[in-house]
Amino acid sequence: MNRENLASKKIFLIQNKGGILLEQVIFLIALASFLLAIILLGVNIIRLGFMPALSIKTRLAQLSLAFMGIYVIFLIAFLVMIN
Protein backbone atom coordinates (compact mmCIF):
# COMPACT_ATOMS: atom_id res chain seq x y z
CA MET A 1 0.00 0.00 0.00
CA ASN A 2 1.14 3.48 -0.63
CA ARG A 3 1.25 6.29 1.92
CA GLU A 4 -1.89 8.02 0.68
CA ASN A 5 -4.04 4.93 1.22
CA LEU A 6 -2.67 4.46 4.74
CA ALA A 7 -3.23 8.12 5.58
CA SER A 8 -6.79 8.06 4.27
CA LYS A 9 -7.55 4.88 6.25
CA LYS A 10 -6.20 6.46 9.45
CA ILE A 11 -8.32 9.56 8.90
CA PHE A 12 -11.39 7.40 8.24
CA LEU A 13 -10.80 5.41 11.43
CA ILE A 14 -10.43 8.59 13.50
CA GLN A 15 -13.63 10.08 12.05
CA ASN A 16 -15.51 6.81 12.42
CA LYS A 17 -14.41 6.40 16.04
CA GLY A 18 -15.68 9.88 16.94
CA GLY A 19 -18.99 9.19 15.22
CA ILE A 20 -19.50 5.98 17.15
CA LEU A 21 -18.86 7.78 20.43
CA LEU A 22 -21.49 10.42 19.66
CA GLU A 23 -23.99 7.75 18.64
CA GLN A 24 -23.37 5.89 21.88
CA VAL A 25 -23.93 9.02 23.95
CA ILE A 26 -27.19 9.77 22.14
CA PHE A 27 -28.35 6.19 22.61
CA LEU A 28 -27.51 6.28 26.33
CA ILE A 29 -29.48 9.52 26.75
CA ALA A 30 -32.44 7.92 24.97
CA LEU A 31 -32.32 4.82 27.17
CA ALA A 32 -31.95 6.87 30.37
CA SER A 33 -34.92 9.04 29.50
CA PHE A 34 -37.01 5.96 28.68
CA LEU A 35 -36.05 4.39 31.99
CA LEU A 36 -36.97 7.56 33.89
CA ALA A 37 -40.30 7.74 32.06
CA ILE A 38 -41.17 4.16 32.99
CA ILE A 39 -40.11 4.69 36.61
CA LEU A 40 -42.17 7.88 36.94
CA LEU A 41 -45.19 6.24 35.36
CA GLY A 42 -44.84 3.27 37.70
CA VAL A 43 -44.59 5.52 40.76
CA ASN A 44 -47.64 7.44 39.57
CA ILE A 45 -49.60 4.20 39.11
CA ILE A 46 -48.62 3.04 42.61
CA ARG A 47 -49.63 6.37 44.15
CA LEU A 48 -52.94 6.95 42.38
CA GLY A 49 -54.07 3.66 40.89
CA PHE A 50 -54.12 2.64 37.26
CA MET A 51 -56.82 4.75 35.64
CA PRO A 52 -56.19 8.08 37.42
CA ALA A 53 -52.45 7.75 36.80
CA LEU A 54 -52.95 7.68 33.04
CA SER A 55 -54.51 11.15 32.99
CA ILE A 56 -52.24 14.09 32.22
CA LYS A 57 -53.41 16.09 35.25
CA THR A 58 -50.73 14.94 37.69
CA ARG A 59 -47.19 16.28 37.76
CA LEU A 60 -45.62 12.80 37.57
CA ALA A 61 -47.66 11.95 34.48
CA GLN A 62 -46.53 15.18 32.82
CA LEU A 63 -42.89 14.44 33.64
CA SER A 64 -43.28 10.89 32.37
CA LEU A 65 -44.71 12.14 29.10
CA ALA A 66 -41.89 14.68 28.77
CA PHE A 67 -39.28 11.95 29.23
CA MET A 68 -41.05 9.79 26.65
CA GLY A 69 -40.85 12.70 24.22
CA ILE A 70 -37.14 13.10 24.91
CA TYR A 71 -36.73 9.36 24.32
CA VAL A 72 -38.45 9.59 20.93
CA ILE A 73 -36.39 12.59 19.83
CA PHE A 74 -33.07 11.02 20.79
CA LEU A 75 -34.03 7.63 19.37
CA ILE A 76 -34.84 9.24 16.01
CA ALA A 77 -31.55 11.13 16.15
CA PHE A 78 -29.72 7.88 16.87
CA LEU A 79 -31.41 6.07 14.01
CA VAL A 80 -30.57 8.88 11.61
CA MET A 81 -26.95 8.89 12.70
CA ILE A 82 -26.38 5.15 12.28
CA ASN A 83 -27.92 5.06 8.83
Coordinates of C-alpha atoms in Angstrom, one line a residue:
M1 CA 0.0 0.0 0.0
N2 CA 1.1 3.5 -0.6
R3 CA 1.3 6.3 1.9
E4 CA -1.9 8.0 0.7
N5 CA -4.0 4.9 1.2
L6 CA -2.7 4.5 4.7
A7 CA -3.2 8.1 5.6
S8 CA -6.8 8.1 4.3
K9 CA -7.5 4.9 6.2
K10 CA -6.2 6.5 9.4
I11 CA -8.3 9.6 8.9
F12 CA -11.4 7.4 8.2
L13 CA -10.8 5.4 11.4
I14 CA -10.4 8.6 13.5
Q15 CA -13.6 10.1 12.1
N16 CA -15.5 6.8 12.4
K17 CA -14.4 6.4 16.0
G18 CA -15.7 9.9 16.9
G19 CA -19.0 9.2 15.2
I20 CA -19.5 6.0 17.1
L21 CA -18.9 7.8 20.4
L22 CA -21.5 10.4 19.7
E23 CA -24.0 7.7 18.6
Q24 CA -23.4 5.9 21.9
V25 CA -23.9 9.0 24.0
I26 CA -27.2 9.8 22.1
F27 CA -28.3 6.2 22.6
L28 CA -27.5 6.3 26.3
I29 CA -29.5 9.5 26.7
A30 CA -32.4 7.9 25.0
L31 CA -32.3 4.8 27.2
A32 CA -31.9 6.9 30.4
S33 CA -34.9 9.0 29.5
F34 CA -37.0 6.0 28.7
L35 CA -36.0 4.4 32.0
L36 CA -37.0 7.6 33.9
A37 CA -40.3 7.7 32.1
I38 CA -41.2 4.2 33.0
I39 CA -40.1 4.7 36.6
L40 CA -42.2 7.9 36.9
L41 CA -45.2 6.2 35.4
G42 CA -44.8 3.3 37.7
V43 CA -44.6 5.5 40.8
N44 CA -47.6 7.4 39.6
I45 CA -49.6 4.2 39.1
I46 CA -48.6 3.0 42.6
R47 CA -49.6 6.4 44.2
L48 CA -52.9 7.0 42.4
G49 CA -54.1 3.7 40.9
F50 CA -54.1 2.6 37.3
M51 CA -56.8 4.8 35.6
P52 CA -56.2 8.1 37.4
A53 CA -52.4 7.7 36.8
L54 CA -53.0 7.7 33.0
S55 CA -54.5 11.2 33.0
I56 CA -52.2 14.1 32.2
K57 CA -53.4 16.1 35.2
T58 CA -50.7 14.9 37.7
R59 CA -47.2 16.3 37.8
L60 CA -45.6 12.8 37.6
A61 CA -47.7 12.0 34.5
Q62 CA -46.5 15.2 32.8
L63 CA -42.9 14.4 33.6
S64 CA -43.3 10.9 32.4
L65 CA -44.7 12.1 29.1
A66 CA -41.9 14.7 28.8
F67 CA -39.3 12.0 29.2
M68 CA -41.0 9.8 26.7
G69 CA -40.9 12.7 24.2
I70 CA -37.1 13.1 24.9
Y71 CA -36.7 9.4 24.3
V72 CA -38.5 9.6 20.9
I73 CA -36.4 12.6 19.8
F74 CA -33.1 11.0 20.8
L75 CA -34.0 7.6 19.4
I76 CA -34.8 9.2 16.0
A77 CA -31.5 11.1 16.1
F78 CA -29.7 7.9 16.9
L79 CA -31.4 6.1 14.0
V80 CA -30.6 8.9 11.6
M81 CA -26.9 8.9 12.7
I82 CA -26.4 5.1 12.3
N83 CA -27.9 5.1 8.8

